[in-house]
């Protein structure tokens, strides 16, 4: 195969195989549906060959042929999947100033997007430019390049990570805070990332108060973009003295209960569960009765509150049947009646079945589904 040929020094053959794969694939892609990825596999094979060529011992003629062919691939229609990968390989081959300038000119063709706009192509070319600068000018120049464009979140993250590695915590903190200030209103997800970096900074510098404040904020925010909710809860518990914890967590839960976000029920429930506050969990459920909410907490509450849960189901089913007609709705109601029976509340379930039959004697489909229970 081509990779074996390259390993034994047959560079020209390897290049010709890669070129043939590319040219034939280009023709096929114009008229084919590649939903199953068959043609893309050929593209991957060509790129693997070219990657092997980039690390092989090439003479000057072979080097130029491979380098120029990679630039040609970069300039074919952008919908081809090799567009950026080919440039990535070409950068590994750069040896002269002239080659460096050729690549810079190609990358400069993609212009910076207008402020507030996201542009995937521009981000990709910036990453390639960074790789070029790292290879040809070194890490200091690469850092300067990234610092000149802090609107690029990948660049900001890399600079923060470098500052953390260097234990330059003031620089890392400034970069994170600047990111929050600039992006809080536009991209809250990115601001969340920068706050997570702040958390790392404060933990490493042992700033307990700032760490606690951030952890509480993450729990209030109920954002699991970077870490699971339980991660912040577990960390916070380590920073609060045991004698103060119960009052602290109760205050935090009460604050969360005032949050009107759609997912607040889940997160408040989680805190009650982790704290094994079953009475408070039951009370929280009473104020947020839905079929889904009851079902999600059955495993925690059924040992103590089985009849109460069954009664909640009964009340919801009666209301549900007032407002909904049709076999699918009847099947749905019966699913929850079966859950009542699994809660060992069969008398309540049977009473509900009798009541529904009396309330809606003409709903034949409903009666059929109830009789199947």
CSV table of C-alpha atoms in Angstrom, one decimal:
chain,number,residue,atom,x,y,z
A,1,UNK,CA,0.0,0.0,0.0
A,2,UNK,CA,1.0,3.7,-0.3
A,3,UNK,CA,2.0,4.1,3.3
A,4,UNK,CA,4.4,1.1,3.0
A,5,UNK,CA,5.8,2.5,-0.2
A,6,UNK,CA,6.5,5.8,1.5
A,7,UNK,CA,8.2,4.0,4.4
A,8,UNK,CA,10.6,2.2,2.0
A,9,UNK,CA,11.4,5.5,0.2
A,10,UNK,CA,9.0,5.2,-2.8
A,11,UNK,CA,7.8,8.8,-2.3
A,12,UNK,CA,6.7,9.4,-5.9
A,13,UNK,CA,4.4,6.3,-5.9
A,14,UNK,CA,2.8,7.4,-2.7
A,15,UNK,CA,2.1,10.9,-4.0
A,16,UNK,CA,0.7,9.5,-7.3
A,17,UNK,CA,-1.7,7.3,-5.4
A,18,UNK,CA,-2.9,10.2,-3.2
A,19,UNK,CA,-3.4,12.4,-6.3
A,20,UNK,CA,-5.3,9.6,-8.0
A,21,UNK,CA,-7.6,9.2,-5.0
A,22,UNK,CA,-8.2,12.9,-4.8
A,23,UNK,CA,-8.9,13.4,-8.5
A,24,UNK,CA,-11.3,10.4,-8.8
A,25,UNK,CA,-13.1,11.4,-5.6
A,26,UNK,CA,-13.6,14.9,-6.8
A,27,UNK,CA,-15.4,13.6,-9.9
A,28,UNK,CA,-17.6,11.2,-7.9
A,29,UNK,CA,-18.6,13.8,-5.3
A,30,UNK,CA,-20.1,16.1,-8.0
A,31,UNK,CA,-22.7,13.5,-8.9
A,32,UNK,CA,-23.0,11.2,-5.9
A,33,UNK,CA,-24.8,10.9,-2.6
A,34,UNK,CA,-22.2,10.0,0.0
A,35,UNK,CA,-24.6,9.5,2.9
A,36,UNK,CA,-22.9,6.3,3.8
A,37,UNK,CA,-19.4,7.9,3.8
A,38,UNK,CA,-17.9,5.5,1.1
A,39,UNK,CA,-16.4,8.4,-0.9
A,40,UNK,CA,-15.3,10.2,2.2
A,41,UNK,CA,-13.3,7.1,3.2
A,42,UNK,CA,-11.2,7.6,0.0
A,43,UNK,CA,-10.6,11.2,0.9
A,44,UNK,CA,-9.4,10.1,4.4
A,45,UNK,CA,-7.1,7.6,2.7
A,46,UNK,CA,-5.6,10.3,0.5
A,47,UNK,CA,-5.1,12.6,3.5
A,48,UNK,CA,-3.4,9.8,5.5
A,49,UNK,CA,-1.0,9.3,2.6
A,50,UNK,CA,-0.2,13.0,2.4
A,51,UNK,CA,0.3,13.1,6.2
A,52,UNK,CA,2.8,10.3,5.9
A,53,UNK,CA,4.5,12.1,3.1
A,54,UNK,CA,4.8,15.2,5.2
A,55,UNK,CA,6.8,13.3,7.8
A,56,UNK,CA,8.9,11.3,5.4
A,57,UNK,CA,12.5,12.2,4.3
A,58,UNK,CA,11.8,14.2,1.1
A,59,UNK,CA,14.3,15.6,-1.4
A,60,UNK,CA,13.7,19.2,-2.5
A,61,UNK,CA,11.8,18.1,-5.6
A,62,UNK,CA,9.6,15.8,-3.7
A,63,UNK,CA,9.1,18.4,-1.0
A,64,UNK,CA,7.9,21.0,-3.5
A,65,UNK,CA,5.6,18.5,-5.3
A,66,UNK,CA,3.9,17.5,-2.1
A,67,UNK,CA,3.7,21.1,-0.7
A,68,UNK,CA,2.3,22.5,-4.0
A,69,UNK,CA,-0.3,19.7,-4.3
A,70,UNK,CA,-1.5,20.4,-0.7
A,71,UNK,CA,-2.0,24.0,-1.6
A,72,UNK,CA,-3.9,22.9,-4.7
A,73,UNK,CA,-6.2,20.8,-2.5
A,74,UNK,CA,-6.8,23.7,-0.2
A,75,UNK,CA,-8.0,25.8,-3.2
A,76,UNK,CA,-10.5,23.3,-4.6
A,77,UNK,CA,-14.2,23.9,-3.8
A,78,UNK,CA,-14.7,24.4,-0.1
A,79,UNK,CA,-17.4,21.8,0.3
A,80,UNK,CA,-14.8,19.1,0.0
A,81,UNK,CA,-13.8,17.8,3.5
A,82,UNK,CA,-10.0,18.0,2.8
A,83,UNK,CA,-10.0,21.8,2.6
A,84,UNK,CA,-8.5,22.7,6.0
A,85,UNK,CA,-6.8,19.4,6.6
A,86,UNK,CA,-4.7,19.8,3.5
A,87,UNK,CA,-3.5,23.2,4.8
A,88,UNK,CA,-2.8,21.7,8.2
A,89,UNK,CA,-0.5,19.2,6.5
A,90,UNK,CA,1.1,21.8,4.3
A,91,UNK,CA,2.1,23.9,7.4
A,92,UNK,CA,4.0,20.9,8.7
A,93,UNK,CA,6.1,21.0,5.5
A,94,UNK,CA,7.0,24.7,5.6
A,95,UNK,CA,10.7,25.2,5.4
A,96,UNK,CA,11.3,28.5,3.7
A,97,UNK,CA,10.1,32.1,4.1
A,98,UNK,CA,8.6,31.9,0.6
A,99,UNK,CA,6.5,28.9,1.6
A,100,UNK,CA,5.4,30.6,4.7
A,101,UNK,CA,4.3,33.7,2.7
A,102,UNK,CA,2.4,31.5,0.3
A,103,UNK,CA,0.4,30.1,3.1
A,104,UNK,CA,-0.2,33.5,4.7
A,105,UNK,CA,-1.6,34.8,1.5
A,106,UNK,CA,-4.0,31.9,1.2
A,107,UNK,CA,-5.2,32.2,4.8
A,108,UNK,CA,-5.6,36.0,4.4
A,109,UNK,CA,-8.2,35.4,1.7
A,110,UNK,CA,-10.7,34.7,4.5
A,111,UNK,CA,-11.7,38.1,5.9
A,112,UNK,CA,-12.5,38.8,9.6
A,113,UNK,CA,-16.3,38.7,10.2
A,114,UNK,CA,-18.2,41.8,11.4
A,115,UNK,CA,-18.4,42.4,15.1
A,116,UNK,CA,-20.9,40.1,16.8
A,117,UNK,CA,-20.9,37.6,13.9
A,118,UNK,CA,-19.6,34.1,14.1
A,119,UNK,CA,-17.6,32.8,11.2
A,120,UNK,CA,-16.4,29.2,11.3
A,121,UNK,CA,-14.2,29.6,8.2
A,122,UNK,CA,-12.4,32.6,9.8
A,123,UNK,CA,-11.9,30.7,13.1
A,124,UNK,CA,-10.4,27.8,11.1
A,125,UNK,CA,-8.0,30.0,9.2
A,126,UNK,CA,-6.9,31.7,12.4
A,127,UNK,CA,-6.1,28.3,14.0
A,128,UNK,CA,-4.1,27.5,10.9
A,129,UNK,CA,-2.3,30.8,11.1
A,130,UNK,CA,-1.5,30.1,14.7
A,131,UNK,CA,0.0,26.7,13.8
A,132,UNK,CA,2.1,28.4,11.1
A,133,UNK,CA,3.4,31.1,13.5
A,134,UNK,CA,4.2,28.4,16.2
A,135,UNK,CA,6.2,26.4,13.7
A,136,UNK,CA,8.1,29.3,12.0
A,137,UNK,CA,8.4,32.0,14.8
A,138,UNK,CA,8.0,30.2,18.1
A,139,UNK,CA,5.7,30.3,21.1
A,140,UNK,CA,6.2,34.0,22.1
A,141,UNK,CA,5.1,35.1,18.6
A,142,UNK,CA,2.2,32.7,18.8
A,143,UNK,CA,1.1,34.3,22.1
A,144,UNK,CA,1.3,37.8,20.6
A,145,UNK,CA,-0.8,36.6,17.7
A,146,UNK,CA,-3.5,35.2,20.0
A,147,UNK,CA,-3.5,38.3,22.3
A,148,UNK,CA,-4.2,40.5,19.3
A,149,UNK,CA,-7.5,38.7,18.8
A,150,UNK,CA,-9.1,37.9,22.1
A,151,UNK,CA,-12.5,37.8,20.5
A,152,UNK,CA,-11.5,34.3,19.5
A,153,UNK,CA,-12.6,32.2,22.5
A,154,UNK,CA,-10.1,29.4,21.6
A,155,UNK,CA,-7.2,31.9,21.7
A,156,UNK,CA,-8.4,33.3,25.1
A,157,UNK,CA,-8.7,29.8,26.5
A,158,UNK,CA,-5.2,28.8,25.3
A,159,UNK,CA,-3.7,32.0,26.8
A,160,UNK,CA,-5.5,31.4,30.2
A,161,UNK,CA,-4.2,27.8,30.2
A,162,UNK,CA,-0.7,28.9,29.4
A,163,UNK,CA,-0.9,31.5,32.3
A,164,UNK,CA,-2.1,28.8,34.6
A,165,UNK,CA,0.7,26.5,33.6
A,166,UNK,CA,3.2,29.3,34.2
A,167,UNK,CA,1.5,30.1,37.5
A,168,UNK,CA,0.9,33.7,36.3
A,169,UNK,CA,-2.4,33.9,38.1
A,170,UNK,CA,-2.8,37.6,37.8
A,171,UNK,CA,-2.6,37.3,34.0
A,172,UNK,CA,-5.0,34.3,34.0
A,173,UNK,CA,-7.5,36.2,36.2
A,174,UNK,CA,-7.4,39.3,34.0
A,175,UNK,CA,-8.0,37.2,30.9
A,176,UNK,CA,-11.0,35.4,32.5
A,177,UNK,CA,-12.6,38.6,33.9
A,178,UNK,CA,-12.1,40.4,30.7
A,179,UNK,CA,-13.8,37.6,28.8
A,180,UNK,CA,-16.8,37.7,31.3
A,181,UNK,CA,-17.1,41.5,30.9
A,182,UNK,CA,-17.1,41.4,27.1
A,183,UNK,CA,-19.2,38.3,26.5
A,184,UNK,CA,-21.7,38.1,29.4
A,185,UNK,CA,-24.5,39.7,27.5
A,186,UNK,CA,-23.7,38.3,24.0
A,187,UNK,CA,-22.7,34.7,24.8
A,188,UNK,CA,-23.5,33.6,28.3
A,189,UNK,CA,-22.1,30.1,27.6
A,190,UNK,CA,-18.6,31.6,27.0
A,191,UNK,CA,-18.9,33.7,30.2
A,192,UNK,CA,-19.6,30.5,32.0
A,193,UNK,CA,-16.4,29.0,30.7
A,194,UNK,CA,-14.4,32.0,31.9
A,195,UNK,CA,-15.9,31.8,35.3
A,196,UNK,CA,-14.9,28.1,35.5
A,197,UNK,CA,-11.3,29.3,34.8
A,198,UNK,CA,-11.7,31.8,37.6
A,199,UNK,CA,-12.8,29.0,39.9
A,200,UNK,CA,-9.6,27.0,39.0
A,201,UNK,CA,-7.5,30.2,39.6
A,202,UNK,CA,-9.1,30.8,43.1
A,203,UNK,CA,-8.8,27.2,44.1
A,204,UNK,CA,-5.1,27.0,43.1
A,205,UNK,CA,-4.4,30.3,44.9
A,206,UNK,CA,-6.4,29.1,47.9
A,207,UNK,CA,-8.7,32.2,47.9
A,208,UNK,CA,-11.5,30.5,49.9
A,209,UNK,CA,-14.0,33.4,49.9
A,210,UNK,CA,-13.9,33.9,46.1
A,211,UNK,CA,-14.1,30.2,45.5
A,212,UNK,CA,-17.2,29.9,47.7
A,213,UNK,CA,-18.8,32.8,45.9
A,214,UNK,CA,-18.2,31.3,42.5
A,215,UNK,CA,-19.4,27.9,43.5
A,216,UNK,CA,-22.6,29.3,44.9
A,217,UNK,CA,-23.1,31.2,41.7
A,218,UNK,CA,-22.7,28.1,39.6
A,219,UNK,CA,-25.4,26.3,41.6
A,220,UNK,CA,-27.7,29.2,41.3
A,221,UNK,CA,-27.0,29.4,37.6
A,222,UNK,CA,-27.9,25.7,37.2
A,223,UNK,CA,-25.5,25.4,34.2
A,224,UNK,CA,-23.9,22.0,33.5
A,225,UNK,CA,-22.0,23.2,30.4
A,226,UNK,CA,-18.6,22.6,31.8
A,227,UNK,CA,-19.2,20.4,34.8
A,228,UNK,CA,-22.1,18.4,36.3
A,229,UNK,CA,-24.3,20.2,38.8
A,230,UNK,CA,-23.1,17.7,41.5
A,231,UNK,CA,-19.5,18.7,40.9
A,232,UNK,CA,-20.2,22.3,42.2
A,233,UNK,CA,-22.3,21.0,45.1
A,234,UNK,CA,-19.6,18.6,46.2
A,235,UNK,CA,-16.9,21.2,46.0
A,236,UNK,CA,-18.9,23.8,47.8
A,237,UNK,CA,-19.6,21.4,50.7
A,238,UNK,CA,-15.8,21.0,51.2
A,239,UNK,CA,-15.5,24.8,51.6
A,240,UNK,CA,-18.3,25.3,54.2
A,241,UNK,CA,-17.6,24.4,57.8
A,242,UNK,CA,-19.7,21.3,58.8
A,243,UNK,CA,-21.4,23.3,61.7
A,244,UNK,CA,-22.6,25.9,59.1
A,245,UNK,CA,-23.5,23.6,56.3
A,246,UNK,CA,-27.1,22.9,57.1
A,247,UNK,CA,-28.2,26.5,57.4
A,248,UNK,CA,-26.1,27.3,54.3
A,249,UNK,CA,-27.6,24.7,52.0
A,250,UNK,CA,-31.1,25.4,53.2
A,251,UNK,CA,-30.6,29.1,52.3
A,252,UNK,CA,-29.2,28.1,48.9
A,253,UNK,CA,-32.2,25.8,48.2
A,254,UNK,CA,-34.7,28.5,49.2
A,255,UNK,CA,-33.0,30.9,46.8
A,256,UNK,CA,-33.2,28.3,44.0
A,257,UNK,CA,-36.9,27.7,44.7
A,258,UNK,CA,-37.6,31.4,43.7
A,259,UNK,CA,-36.0,30.7,40.3
A,260,UNK,CA,-38.7,30.4,37.6
A,261,UNK,CA,-36.5,28.5,35.1
A,262,UNK,CA,-38.1,25.4,33.5
A,263,UNK,CA,-35.5,23.1,35.0
A,264,UNK,CA,-35.4,24.4,38.6
A,265,UNK,CA,-37.6,21.6,39.8
A,266,UNK,CA,-34.9,19.0,38.9
A,267,UNK,CA,-32.0,20.9,40.5
A,268,UNK,CA,-33.8,21.7,43.7
A,269,UNK,CA,-34.9,18.0,43.9
A,270,UNK,CA,-31.3,16.9,43.4
A,271,UNK,CA,-30.1,19.0,46.4
A,272,UNK,CA,-32.8,17.6,48.6
A,273,UNK,CA,-31.9,14.1,47.5
A,274,UNK,CA,-28.2,14.6,48.1
A,275,UNK,CA,-29.0,16.0,51.5
A,276,UNK,CA,-31.5,13.2,52.2
A,277,UNK,CA,-34.2,15.8,53.0
A,278,UNK,CA,-37.1,13.5,52.2
A,279,UNK,CA,-39.8,15.6,54.0
A,280,UNK,CA,-38.7,18.8,52.2
A,281,UNK,CA,-38.5,16.8,48.9
A,282,UNK,CA,-42.1,15.7,49.3
A,283,UNK,CA,-43.2,19.2,50.1
A,284,UNK,CA,-41.3,20.5,47.0
A,285,UNK,CA,-43.1,17.9,44.9
A,286,UNK,CA,-46.5,18.9,46.3
A,287,UNK,CA,-46.0,22.4,44.9
A,288,UNK,CA,-44.9,21.1,41.5
A,289,UNK,CA,-47.2,18.3,40.6
A,290,UNK,CA,-46.9,16.8,37.1
A,291,UNK,CA,-46.9,13.2,36.0
A,292,UNK,CA,-43.2,13.4,35.1
A,293,UNK,CA,-42.2,15.0,38.4
A,294,UNK,CA,-43.9,12.4,40.5
A,295,UNK,CA,-42.4,9.5,38.4
A,296,UNK,CA,-38.9,11.0,38.8
A,297,UNK,CA,-39.1,11.0,42.6
A,298,UNK,CA,-41.0,7.7,43.2
A,299,UNK,CA,-37.8,5.8,44.0
A,300,UNK,CA,-36.9,8.3,46.8
A,301,UNK,CA,-40.3,8.9,48.3
A,302,UNK,CA,-42.3,5.7,47.8
A,303,UNK,CA,-41.0,4.0,51.0
A,304,UNK,CA,-42.7,6.8,53.2
A,305,UNK,CA,-45.2,8.4,50.9
A,306,UNK,CA,-46.6,5.7,48.6
A,307,UNK,CA,-50.3,6.5,49.2
A,308,UNK,CA,-49.7,10.2,48.9
A,309,UNK,CA,-48.0,9.7,45.6
A,310,UNK,CA,-50.8,7.5,44.3
A,311,UNK,CA,-53.3,10.2,45.4
A,312,UNK,CA,-51.3,12.8,43.5
A,313,UNK,CA,-51.5,10.6,40.4
A,314,UNK,CA,-55.2,10.2,40.9
A,315,UNK,CA,-55.9,13.9,41.1
A,316,UNK,CA,-53.8,14.5,38.0
A,317,UNK,CA,-55.4,11.7,36.0
A,318,UNK,CA,-58.9,13.0,36.8
A,319,UNK,CA,-58.0,16.5,35.6
A,320,UNK,CA,-56.2,15.0,32.6
A,321,UNK,CA,-59.2,13.0,31.5
A,322,UNK,CA,-61.4,16.1,31.8
A,323,UNK,CA,-59.3,17.9,29.2
A,324,UNK,CA,-58.3,15.1,26.9
A,325,UNK,CA,-60.1,12.6,24.7
A,326,UNK,CA,-58.8,9.8,22.5
A,327,UNK,CA,-57.2,6.4,22.9
A,328,UNK,CA,-53.6,7.6,23.1
A,329,UNK,CA,-54.6,9.8,26.1
A,330,UNK,CA,-56.4,6.9,27.7
A,331,UNK,CA,-53.3,4.7,27.3
A,332,UNK,CA,-51.3,7.5,28.9
A,333,UNK,CA,-53.6,7.7,31.9
A,334,UNK,CA,-53.5,3.9,32.3
A,335,UNK,CA,-49.7,4.0,32.4
A,336,UNK,CA,-49.9,6.1,35.5
A,337,UNK,CA,-52.6,4.0,37.0
A,338,UNK,CA,-50.3,1.0,36.7
A,339,UNK,CA,-47.6,3.1,38.5
A,340,UNK,CA,-50.2,3.6,41.3
A,341,UNK,CA,-50.5,-0.2,41.6
A,342,UNK,CA,-46.7,-0.6,41.6
A,343,UNK,CA,-46.7,1.8,44.6
A,344,UNK,CA,-48.8,-0.8,46.4
A,345,UNK,CA,-51.8,1.6,46.3
A,346,UNK,CA,-54.1,-0.8,44.5
A,347,UNK,CA,-57.3,0.3,46.4
A,348,UNK,CA,-56.7,3.9,45.3
A,349,UNK,CA,-56.1,2.8,41.7
A,350,UNK,CA,-59.2,0.6,41.7
A,351,UNK,CA,-61.3,3.4,43.1
A,352,UNK,CA,-60.0,5.7,40.4
A,353,UNK,CA,-60.9,3.2,37.7
A,354,UNK,CA,-64.5,2.9,39.0
A,355,UNK,CA,-64.8,6.7,39.2
A,356,UNK,CA,-63.6,7.2,35.6
A,357,UNK,CA,-66.1,4.6,34.3
A,358,UNK,CA,-68.9,6.4,36.1
A,359,UNK,CA,-67.8,9.8,34.9
A,360,UNK,CA,-67.4,8.8,31.3
A,361,UNK,CA,-69.6,5.8,30.5
A,362,UNK,CA,-69.8,6.6,26.8
A,363,UNK,CA,-66.0,6.6,26.3
A,364,UNK,CA,-65.7,3.0,25.0
A,365,UNK,CA,-62.0,3.2,24.1
A,366,UNK,CA,-61.3,4.5,27.6
A,367,UNK,CA,-63.2,1.7,29.2
A,368,UNK,CA,-61.4,-0.9,27.0
A,369,UNK,CA,-58.0,0.5,28.2
A,370,UNK,CA,-59.1,0.5,31.8
A,371,UNK,CA,-60.2,-3.1,31.5
A,372,UNK,CA,-56.8,-4.1,30.3
A,373,UNK,CA,-55.1,-3.0,33.6
